[in-house]
XYZ file of C-alpha atoms in Angstrom:
308
model
C 189.570 23.097 -58.916
C 187.979 23.655 -62.296
C 186.493 20.817 -64.257
C 188.259 20.565 -67.614
C 187.344 17.010 -68.479
C 184.424 16.402 -70.836
C 183.492 12.685 -70.936
C 181.722 13.154 -74.284
C 184.396 15.209 -76.085
C 186.395 14.030 -79.094
C 190.050 13.050 -78.971
C 192.480 15.488 -80.612
C 193.586 14.422 -84.050
C 197.205 13.485 -84.673
C 199.212 16.071 -86.627
C 199.057 15.559 -90.369
C 201.989 13.548 -91.604
C 203.089 12.585 -88.100
C 202.840 8.887 -88.949
C 204.051 9.066 -92.547
C 207.248 7.130 -91.803
C 205.439 4.405 -89.855
C 201.987 4.136 -91.424
C 201.109 4.508 -95.082
C 198.677 3.394 -97.780
C 200.043 1.336 -100.623
C 199.075 -0.772 -103.615
C 200.375 -3.084 -106.277
C 202.556 -0.431 -107.931
C 204.406 0.498 -104.714
C 204.224 -2.834 -102.878
C 207.869 -3.624 -103.553
C 209.204 -0.330 -102.200
C 206.698 -0.050 -99.319
C 206.705 -3.661 -98.088
C 209.303 -5.983 -99.580
C 212.347 -3.699 -99.479
C 211.728 -2.285 -95.951
C 211.077 -5.797 -94.624
C 214.707 -6.630 -95.370
C 215.665 -4.268 -92.545
C 212.745 -4.695 -90.149
C 209.209 -6.075 -89.857
C 206.388 -4.624 -91.921
C 202.758 -5.372 -91.082
C 200.324 -5.249 -93.994
C 196.644 -4.637 -93.313
C 194.375 -5.747 -96.172
C 191.004 -4.017 -95.826
C 188.003 -2.756 -97.793
C 185.722 0.279 -97.373
C 182.632 -1.935 -97.007
C 184.199 -4.149 -94.318
C 182.720 -3.499 -90.858
C 185.346 -5.449 -88.858
C 188.093 -3.526 -90.698
C 186.807 -0.288 -89.182
C 187.366 -1.773 -85.732
C 190.667 -3.534 -86.378
C 192.584 -0.908 -88.372
C 192.580 1.776 -85.620
C 193.866 -0.830 -83.160
C 196.680 -1.823 -85.518
C 197.592 1.819 -86.072
C 197.626 2.495 -82.334
C 199.959 -0.414 -81.545
C 202.213 0.484 -84.474
C 202.720 3.935 -82.934
C 203.300 2.431 -79.502
C 206.012 0.150 -80.938
C 208.191 3.231 -81.315
C 209.525 2.606 -84.817
C 210.231 -1.104 -84.403
C 207.611 -1.987 -87.020
C 205.981 -0.299 -90.000
C 202.373 -0.579 -91.127
C 201.155 -0.617 -94.711
C 197.423 -0.533 -95.494
C 196.065 -1.910 -98.746
C 192.522 -1.452 -100.034
C 191.723 -4.716 -101.827
C 188.988 -3.086 -103.921
C 191.635 -0.901 -105.544
C 194.224 -3.691 -105.679
C 192.352 -6.830 -106.683
C 195.284 -8.279 -108.643
C 197.574 -7.970 -105.634
C 194.943 -9.513 -103.385
C 194.664 -12.468 -105.761
C 198.451 -12.910 -105.928
C 198.668 -13.011 -102.125
C 195.566 -15.220 -101.890
C 193.584 -12.808 -99.757
C 190.232 -14.556 -99.392
C 188.564 -12.296 -96.826
C 189.113 -9.042 -94.984
C 190.456 -7.994 -92.703
C 193.602 -10.032 -93.295
C 196.896 -9.042 -91.694
C 200.331 -10.309 -92.737
C 203.714 -9.600 -91.197
C 206.635 -9.498 -93.630
C 210.272 -10.088 -92.720
C 213.123 -10.657 -95.145
C 210.826 -10.082 -98.103
C 208.264 -12.759 -97.238
C 205.229 -13.223 -94.966
C 206.139 -14.860 -91.663
C 202.940 -14.518 -89.609
C 199.383 -13.318 -89.941
C 195.743 -13.578 -88.970
C 192.255 -13.047 -90.392
C 189.224 -11.302 -88.936
C 188.844 -8.701 -86.223
C 190.754 -9.511 -83.032
C 190.688 -7.987 -79.535
C 193.467 -5.536 -78.775
C 195.217 -8.025 -76.506
C 195.562 -10.516 -79.373
C 196.719 -7.855 -81.826
C 199.288 -6.641 -79.300
C 200.546 -10.220 -78.810
C 200.883 -10.551 -82.612
C 202.965 -7.380 -82.813
C 205.108 -8.450 -79.871
C 205.931 -11.702 -81.654
C 206.930 -9.735 -84.721
C 209.177 -7.224 -82.955
C 210.523 -9.788 -80.477
C 209.621 -7.985 -77.282
C 206.909 -6.236 -75.283
C 205.038 -3.211 -76.581
C 203.815 -1.273 -73.585
C 200.775 0.929 -73.967
C 201.408 4.458 -72.652
C 197.760 4.519 -71.623
C 198.216 1.455 -69.417
C 201.376 2.930 -67.929
C 199.532 6.147 -67.052
C 196.610 4.214 -65.576
C 198.935 2.098 -63.442
C 200.674 5.209 -62.097
C 197.306 6.841 -61.422
C 196.057 3.761 -59.535
C 199.233 3.752 -57.439
C 198.888 7.446 -56.619
C 195.244 7.085 -55.626
C 196.044 4.043 -53.472
C 198.718 6.163 -51.751
C 196.076 8.854 -51.002
C 197.647 11.252 -53.517
C 194.387 12.084 -55.270
C 195.749 15.282 -56.829
C 198.486 13.441 -58.718
C 196.090 10.651 -59.672
C 193.581 13.188 -60.974
C 196.190 14.674 -63.299
C 197.253 11.262 -64.583
C 193.692 10.115 -65.234
C 193.061 13.424 -66.980
C 196.079 12.801 -69.199
C 194.538 9.496 -70.253
C 191.215 11.167 -71.053
C 192.959 13.718 -73.261
C 194.067 10.764 -75.398
C 191.067 8.474 -74.945
C 188.014 10.527 -73.875
C 185.847 7.438 -73.419
C 188.317 5.386 -71.373
C 185.986 4.053 -68.678
C 188.799 3.250 -66.234
C 190.052 6.848 -66.380
C 186.535 8.267 -66.116
C 185.920 6.206 -62.996
C 189.338 7.207 -61.664
C 188.695 10.929 -62.125
C 185.403 10.553 -60.291
C 187.065 8.715 -57.395
C 189.718 11.438 -57.202
C 187.070 14.124 -56.929
C 185.405 12.234 -54.100
C 188.747 11.714 -52.355
C 189.509 15.438 -52.624
C 186.141 16.323 -51.111
C 184.796 17.724 -54.383
C 181.483 15.904 -54.009
C 179.317 18.514 -55.731
C 181.856 18.782 -58.527
C 181.806 15.006 -58.907
C 178.014 14.983 -59.094
C 178.161 17.546 -61.901
C 180.704 15.379 -63.718
C 178.346 12.402 -63.493
C 175.325 14.449 -64.568
C 177.187 15.447 -67.751
C 177.680 11.790 -68.709
C 175.261 9.926 -70.943
C 173.467 6.835 -69.646
C 175.746 4.457 -71.557
C 178.834 5.913 -69.895
C 177.295 5.751 -66.405
C 176.709 2.014 -66.815
C 180.349 1.181 -67.614
C 181.818 -0.959 -64.837
C 184.538 1.349 -63.446
C 182.256 4.372 -63.765
C 179.302 2.660 -62.074
C 181.567 1.586 -59.213
C 182.873 5.136 -58.795
C 179.306 6.450 -58.804
C 178.586 4.102 -55.897
C 181.526 5.673 -54.042
C 180.108 9.110 -54.825
C 176.650 8.166 -53.561
C 178.182 6.930 -50.323
C 180.092 10.199 -49.986
C 176.830 12.071 -50.543
C 175.274 10.248 -47.593
C 176.749 12.865 -45.269
C 178.956 10.566 -43.168
C 182.644 11.305 -42.651
C 185.541 9.853 -40.716
C 184.935 12.577 -38.085
C 181.670 10.818 -37.196
C 183.396 7.565 -36.294
C 183.969 8.022 -32.556
C 180.404 9.194 -31.931
C 178.941 6.433 -34.093
C 181.010 3.767 -32.348
C 179.952 5.026 -28.907
C 176.278 5.063 -29.910
C 176.421 1.502 -31.277
C 178.223 0.200 -28.201
C 175.773 1.934 -25.853
C 172.815 0.137 -27.417
C 173.757 -3.018 -29.361
C 170.100 -3.604 -30.307
C 169.801 -0.224 -32.065
C 170.236 -1.288 -35.701
C 170.146 2.271 -37.005
C 173.093 3.086 -34.741
C 174.884 0.001 -36.083
C 174.115 1.133 -39.636
C 175.467 4.623 -38.938
C 178.619 3.015 -37.534
C 179.054 1.037 -40.743
C 178.719 4.198 -42.816
C 181.241 6.057 -40.634
C 183.646 3.127 -40.881
C 183.306 3.209 -44.661
C 184.066 6.937 -44.674
C 187.151 6.265 -42.533
C 188.227 3.543 -45.004
C 188.062 0.854 -42.305
C 186.753 -1.658 -44.801
C 186.690 -4.904 -42.860
C 184.987 -3.260 -39.891
C 182.447 -1.589 -42.168
C 181.561 -4.996 -43.613
C 181.177 -6.532 -40.174
C 178.886 -3.710 -39.026
C 176.483 -4.360 -41.910
C 176.757 -8.139 -41.529
C 175.800 -7.771 -37.860
C 172.575 -6.008 -38.894
C 171.714 -8.672 -41.467
C 172.386 -11.411 -38.947
C 170.127 -9.674 -36.393
C 167.281 -8.729 -38.763
C 167.680 -9.622 -42.420
C 164.756 -7.468 -43.552
C 165.583 -4.376 -41.490
C 164.803 -1.104 -43.265
C 163.712 -2.857 -46.460
C 166.923 -4.889 -46.646
C 168.886 -1.662 -46.271
C 172.011 -3.168 -44.722
C 172.480 -5.680 -47.532
C 171.834 -3.023 -50.196
C 174.396 -0.707 -48.588
C 176.904 -3.519 -48.293
C 176.589 -4.176 -52.033
C 177.349 -0.502 -52.615
C 180.487 -0.904 -50.512
C 181.599 -3.772 -52.747
C 180.891 -1.737 -55.890
C 182.809 1.242 -54.546
C 185.853 -0.839 -53.570
C 185.821 -2.995 -56.681
C 185.139 -6.745 -56.976
C 188.763 -7.827 -56.438
C 189.414 -5.763 -53.323
C 190.178 -8.106 -50.397
C 187.402 -6.507 -48.331
C 184.896 -7.109 -51.150
C 185.975 -10.730 -51.581
C 185.810 -11.470 -47.853
C 182.616 -9.457 -47.471
C 180.774 -11.330 -50.213
C 181.819 -14.601 -48.636
C 180.532 -13.443 -45.243
C 177.292 -12.189 -46.785
C 176.685 -15.529 -48.500
C 177.291 -17.357 -45.229
C 174.676 -15.223 -43.443
C 172.083 -15.345 -46.217
C 172.305 -19.058 -46.921
C 173.029 -20.406 -43.467
């Protein structure tokens, strides 16, 4: 398997003119033909912005993205208020960014200031009268399902598809890393992580996947489980044997048992190996994710032991 994903690469630009029917710049001279007349047939969103406006630089790409995802159900017109001050005064634009939605030749909804993507998407959905599904979210959902079904190869391709569109998508970056680990490409995964910058490594899904990688690098595998279980049962007071059992259980994806093995060590000797069992248990939680049932139950069990 060759690594073709660069976490620091730039996204490919859209073909010139590809959005000309959906997204355009306008002004006072063409406002009637670009906004009022088309709004008689369908909704038109107007983005009032200015070159000096910082929040505009964040909001406008989000609006453009959701306009494309709407699949032609809405058009977007962008107006630079510095070049169209008379129009801005007529429409009482007091600050930027300001966004209006026009239907039937008049504004019917709007908002001011930068908004998170979820709020912008909800605004567009009100305008078009239905959901606007992000293709990125659809791909991520399919990738998650494939990985959960132990189809890491399919998941890898789906996560890679996301990264071709959004190279810094932290969920996809973490997903690709998990796929590599699941496919046994541990050295490859380490190289992928080493190519990331520090900011990327600290992103939640990526950091969690790195924890899974570090556990895979520990050298334990599901093949070690029978021997580790026999060793722990032969000498219940051997905490290292209990620790090795927990690591083998993790490798075999026996999550609840892995938690209990580490909890047993903490209950027996909280400070064993410089608090090694608790530290490893936290790595389990990071690797599984905070909402995984084993993580939720494990954190509850850990709290009970620590604060009893």
